[in-house]
mmCIF file of C-alpha atoms in Angstrom:
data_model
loop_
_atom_site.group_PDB
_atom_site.id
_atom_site.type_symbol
_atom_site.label_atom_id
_atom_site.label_comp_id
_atom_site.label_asym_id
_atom_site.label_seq_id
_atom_site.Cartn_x
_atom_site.Cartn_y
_atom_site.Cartn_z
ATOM 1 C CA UNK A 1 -93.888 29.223 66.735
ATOM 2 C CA UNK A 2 -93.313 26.144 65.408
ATOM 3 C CA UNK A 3 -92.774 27.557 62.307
ATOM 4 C CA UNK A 4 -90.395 30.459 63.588
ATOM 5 C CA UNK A 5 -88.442 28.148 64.512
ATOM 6 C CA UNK A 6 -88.287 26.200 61.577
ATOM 7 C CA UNK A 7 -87.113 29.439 59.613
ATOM 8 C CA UNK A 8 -85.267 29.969 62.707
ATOM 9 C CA UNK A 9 -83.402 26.609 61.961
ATOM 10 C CA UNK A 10 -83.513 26.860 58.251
ATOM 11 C CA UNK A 11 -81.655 30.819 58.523
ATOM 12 C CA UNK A 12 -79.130 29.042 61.058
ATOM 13 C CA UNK A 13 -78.631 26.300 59.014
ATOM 14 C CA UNK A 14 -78.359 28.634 55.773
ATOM 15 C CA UNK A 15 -76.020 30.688 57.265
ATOM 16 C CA UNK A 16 -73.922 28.329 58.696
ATOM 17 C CA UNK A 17 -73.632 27.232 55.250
ATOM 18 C CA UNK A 18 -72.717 30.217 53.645
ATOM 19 C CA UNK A 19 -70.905 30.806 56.782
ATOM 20 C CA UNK A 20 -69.227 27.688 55.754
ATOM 21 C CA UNK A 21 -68.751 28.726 52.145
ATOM 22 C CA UNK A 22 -67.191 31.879 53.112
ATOM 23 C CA UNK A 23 -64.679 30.036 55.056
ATOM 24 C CA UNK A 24 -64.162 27.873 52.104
ATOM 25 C CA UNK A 25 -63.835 30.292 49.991
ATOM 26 C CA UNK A 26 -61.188 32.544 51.983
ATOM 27 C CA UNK A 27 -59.540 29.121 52.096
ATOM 28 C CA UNK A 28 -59.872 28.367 48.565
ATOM 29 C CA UNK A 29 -58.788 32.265 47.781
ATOM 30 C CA UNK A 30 -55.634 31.964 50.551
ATOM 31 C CA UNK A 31 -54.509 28.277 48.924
ATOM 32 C CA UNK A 32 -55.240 29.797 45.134
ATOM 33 C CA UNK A 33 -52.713 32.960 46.402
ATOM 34 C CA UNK A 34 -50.455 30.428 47.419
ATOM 35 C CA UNK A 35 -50.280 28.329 43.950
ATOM 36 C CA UNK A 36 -49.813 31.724 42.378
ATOM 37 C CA UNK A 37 -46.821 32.335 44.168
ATOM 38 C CA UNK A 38 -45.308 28.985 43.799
ATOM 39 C CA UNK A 39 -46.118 29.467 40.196
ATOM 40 C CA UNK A 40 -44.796 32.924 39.567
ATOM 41 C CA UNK A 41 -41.474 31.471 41.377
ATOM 42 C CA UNK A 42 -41.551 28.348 39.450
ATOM 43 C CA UNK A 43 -41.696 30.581 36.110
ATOM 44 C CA UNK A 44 -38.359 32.591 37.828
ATOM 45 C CA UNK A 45 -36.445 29.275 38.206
ATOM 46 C CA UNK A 46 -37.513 28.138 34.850
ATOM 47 C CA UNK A 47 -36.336 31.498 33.522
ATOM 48 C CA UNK A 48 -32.868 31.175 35.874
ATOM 49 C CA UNK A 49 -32.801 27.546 34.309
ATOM 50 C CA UNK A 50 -33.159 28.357 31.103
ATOM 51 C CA UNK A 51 -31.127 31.294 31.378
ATOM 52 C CA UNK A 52 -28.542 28.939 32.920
ATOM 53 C CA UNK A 53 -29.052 25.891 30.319
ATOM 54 C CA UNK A 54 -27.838 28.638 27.152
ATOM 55 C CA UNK A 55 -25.076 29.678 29.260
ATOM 56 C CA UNK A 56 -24.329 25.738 29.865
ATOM 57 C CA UNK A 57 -24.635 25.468 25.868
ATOM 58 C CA UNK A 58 -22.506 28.209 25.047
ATOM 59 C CA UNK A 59 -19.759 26.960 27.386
ATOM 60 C CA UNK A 60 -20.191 22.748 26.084
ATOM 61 C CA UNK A 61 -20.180 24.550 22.291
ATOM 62 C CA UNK A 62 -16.460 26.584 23.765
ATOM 63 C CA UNK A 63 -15.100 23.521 25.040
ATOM 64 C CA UNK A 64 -16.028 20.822 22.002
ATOM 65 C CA UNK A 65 -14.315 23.797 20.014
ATOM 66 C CA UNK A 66 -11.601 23.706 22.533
ATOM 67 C CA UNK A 67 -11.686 20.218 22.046
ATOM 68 C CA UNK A 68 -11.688 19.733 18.476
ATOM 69 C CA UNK A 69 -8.578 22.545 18.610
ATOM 70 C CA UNK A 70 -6.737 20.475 21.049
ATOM 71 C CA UNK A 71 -7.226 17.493 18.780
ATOM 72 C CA UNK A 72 -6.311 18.925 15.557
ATOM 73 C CA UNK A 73 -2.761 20.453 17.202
ATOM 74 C CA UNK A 74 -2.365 17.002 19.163
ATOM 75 C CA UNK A 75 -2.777 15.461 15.271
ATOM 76 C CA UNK A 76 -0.442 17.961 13.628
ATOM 77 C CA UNK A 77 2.134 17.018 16.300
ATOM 78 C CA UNK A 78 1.403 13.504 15.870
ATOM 79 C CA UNK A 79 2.112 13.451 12.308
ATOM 80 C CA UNK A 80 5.128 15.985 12.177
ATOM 81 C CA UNK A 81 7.025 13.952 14.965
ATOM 82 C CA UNK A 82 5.979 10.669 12.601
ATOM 83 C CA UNK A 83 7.436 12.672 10.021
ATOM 84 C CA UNK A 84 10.742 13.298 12.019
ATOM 85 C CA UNK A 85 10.486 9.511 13.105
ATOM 86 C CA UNK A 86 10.247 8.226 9.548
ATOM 87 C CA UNK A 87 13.130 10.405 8.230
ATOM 88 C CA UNK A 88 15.298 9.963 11.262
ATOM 89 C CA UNK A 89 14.967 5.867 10.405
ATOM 90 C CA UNK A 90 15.788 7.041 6.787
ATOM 91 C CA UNK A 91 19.128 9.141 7.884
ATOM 92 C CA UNK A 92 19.807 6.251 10.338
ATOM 93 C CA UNK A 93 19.521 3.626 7.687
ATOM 94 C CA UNK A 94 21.861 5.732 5.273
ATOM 95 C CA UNK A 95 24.501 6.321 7.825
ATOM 96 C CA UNK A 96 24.287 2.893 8.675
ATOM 97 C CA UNK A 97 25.086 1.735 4.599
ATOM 98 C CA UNK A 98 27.839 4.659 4.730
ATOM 99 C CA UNK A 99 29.263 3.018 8.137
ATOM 100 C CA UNK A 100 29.146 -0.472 6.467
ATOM 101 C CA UNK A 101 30.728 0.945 3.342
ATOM 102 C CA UNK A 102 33.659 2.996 5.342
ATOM 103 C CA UNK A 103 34.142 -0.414 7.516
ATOM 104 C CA UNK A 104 34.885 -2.100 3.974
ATOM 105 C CA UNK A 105 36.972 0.210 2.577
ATOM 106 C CA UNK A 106 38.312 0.638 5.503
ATOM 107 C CA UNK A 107 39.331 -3.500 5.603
ATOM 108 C CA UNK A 108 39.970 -3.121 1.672
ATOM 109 C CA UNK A 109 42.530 -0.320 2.365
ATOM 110 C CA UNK A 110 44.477 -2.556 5.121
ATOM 111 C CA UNK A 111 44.239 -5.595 2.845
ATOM 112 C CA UNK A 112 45.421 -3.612 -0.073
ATOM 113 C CA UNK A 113 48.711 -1.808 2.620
ATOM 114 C CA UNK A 114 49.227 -5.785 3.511
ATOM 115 C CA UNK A 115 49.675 -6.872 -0.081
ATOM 116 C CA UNK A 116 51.501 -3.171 -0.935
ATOM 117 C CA UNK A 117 53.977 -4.146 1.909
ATOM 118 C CA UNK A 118 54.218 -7.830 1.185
ATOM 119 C CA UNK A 119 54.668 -6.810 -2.729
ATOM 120 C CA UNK A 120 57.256 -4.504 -1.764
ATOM 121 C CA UNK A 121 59.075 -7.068 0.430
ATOM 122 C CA UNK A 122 59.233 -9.003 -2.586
ATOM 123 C CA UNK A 123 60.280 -6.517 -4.363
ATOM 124 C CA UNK A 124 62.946 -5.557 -2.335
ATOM 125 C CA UNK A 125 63.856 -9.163 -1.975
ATOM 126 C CA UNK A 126 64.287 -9.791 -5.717
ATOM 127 C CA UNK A 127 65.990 -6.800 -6.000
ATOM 128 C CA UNK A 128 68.466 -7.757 -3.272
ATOM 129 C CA UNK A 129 68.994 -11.424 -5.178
ATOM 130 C CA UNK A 130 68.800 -9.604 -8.500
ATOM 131 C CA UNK A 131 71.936 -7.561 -7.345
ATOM 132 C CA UNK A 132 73.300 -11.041 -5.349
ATOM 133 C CA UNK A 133 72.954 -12.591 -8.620
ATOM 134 C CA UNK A 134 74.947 -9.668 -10.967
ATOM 135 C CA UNK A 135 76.957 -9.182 -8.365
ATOM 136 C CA UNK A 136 77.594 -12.666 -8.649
ATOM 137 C CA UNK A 137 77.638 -13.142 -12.801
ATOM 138 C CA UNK A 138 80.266 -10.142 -12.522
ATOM 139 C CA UNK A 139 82.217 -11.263 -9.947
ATOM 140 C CA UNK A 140 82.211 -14.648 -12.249
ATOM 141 C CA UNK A 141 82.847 -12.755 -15.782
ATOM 142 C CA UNK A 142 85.745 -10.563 -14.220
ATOM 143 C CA UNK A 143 87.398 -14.491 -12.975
ATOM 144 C CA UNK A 144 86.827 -15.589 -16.229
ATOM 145 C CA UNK A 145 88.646 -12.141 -17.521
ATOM 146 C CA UNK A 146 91.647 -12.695 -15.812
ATOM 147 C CA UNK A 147 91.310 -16.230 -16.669
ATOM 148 C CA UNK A 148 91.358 -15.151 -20.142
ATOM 149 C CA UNK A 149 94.074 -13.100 -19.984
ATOM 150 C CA UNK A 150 95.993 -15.281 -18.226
ATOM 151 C CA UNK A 151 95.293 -18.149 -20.590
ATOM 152 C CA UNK A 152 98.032 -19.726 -22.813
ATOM 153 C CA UNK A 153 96.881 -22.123 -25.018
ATOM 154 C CA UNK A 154 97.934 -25.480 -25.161
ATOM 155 C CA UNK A 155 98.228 -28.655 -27.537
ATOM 156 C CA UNK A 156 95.218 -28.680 -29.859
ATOM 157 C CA UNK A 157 93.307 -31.394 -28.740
ATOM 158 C CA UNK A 158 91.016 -33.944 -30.223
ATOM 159 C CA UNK A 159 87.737 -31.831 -31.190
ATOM 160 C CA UNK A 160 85.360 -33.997 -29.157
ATOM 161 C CA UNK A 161 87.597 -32.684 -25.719
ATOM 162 C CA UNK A 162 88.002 -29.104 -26.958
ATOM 163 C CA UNK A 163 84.085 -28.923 -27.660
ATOM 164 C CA UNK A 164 83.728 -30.135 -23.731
ATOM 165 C CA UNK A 165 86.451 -27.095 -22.920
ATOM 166 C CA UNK A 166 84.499 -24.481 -24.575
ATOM 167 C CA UNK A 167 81.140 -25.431 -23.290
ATOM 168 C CA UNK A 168 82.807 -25.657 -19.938
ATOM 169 C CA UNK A 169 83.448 -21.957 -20.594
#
């Protein structure tokens, strides 16, 4: 009996051990279903992620294009409206010289009518004293005409006197 029971306690204690490492395996079997699901959805977000990183590529790869586009129209501008800039200052700078040159002939030409109008005052003043002075020599000659014709000579006098007379004439 003693025995019995010993086997009695040994099959109890066997079973209970495989009873055990039946429960331990269902649980090892339940927990190794449950990595393989985590797994297979860990390998659908890394395919979604990966999936998603291309499309992420494709669109940073568009927009440095975009980018570089942008740049080289912002640089075109850039340098055509330098362009304009530099020959603006270059048309500014000429009609600037023309300006200063019109302002000096301008002044030259009023200068120039001053001295035409102060020349011709002249002019017209020597032209005025010019006929004064025939007017004059004339008016003189014709005196000295009638003088002349009304002249009678007179005693012949001594030639020192009638040299005085004639250069008195």
């Amino acid at each position: 009996m003693t025995n019995d029971r010993n086997k009695l306690r040994e099959f109890l204690a066997h079973y209970n051990n495989e009873l055990n490492n039946s429960t331990l395996y269902s649980q090892h079997l339940s927990e190794q279903t449950q990595l393989k699901e985590k797994v297979r959805m860990l390998l659908e977000d890394k395919k979604k992620l990966q999936e998603e990183q291309i499309l992420l590529q494709e669109s940073c790869e568009e927009a440095k294009r975009l980018c570089e586009d942008a740049h080289e129209k912002i640089y075109d501008l850039w340098t055509r409206q330098l362009q304009e800039h530099q020959r603006l200052q270059e048309k500014l700078h000429s009609l600037m010289k023309k300006k200063e040159l019109l302002t000096r002939q301008r002044d030259l030409a009023v200068k120039l009518h001053h001295h035409f109008t102060v020349s011709q005052m002249r002019f017209e003043n020597l032209q005025q004293e010019l006929e004064q002075t025939t007017a004059q020599e004339e008016s003189l000659l014709q005196k000295e005409l009638v003088v002349q014709k009304h002249y009678v000579p007179g005693p012949l006098q001594k030639t020192e006197e009638a040299g005085r007379s004639q250069r008195h004439l």
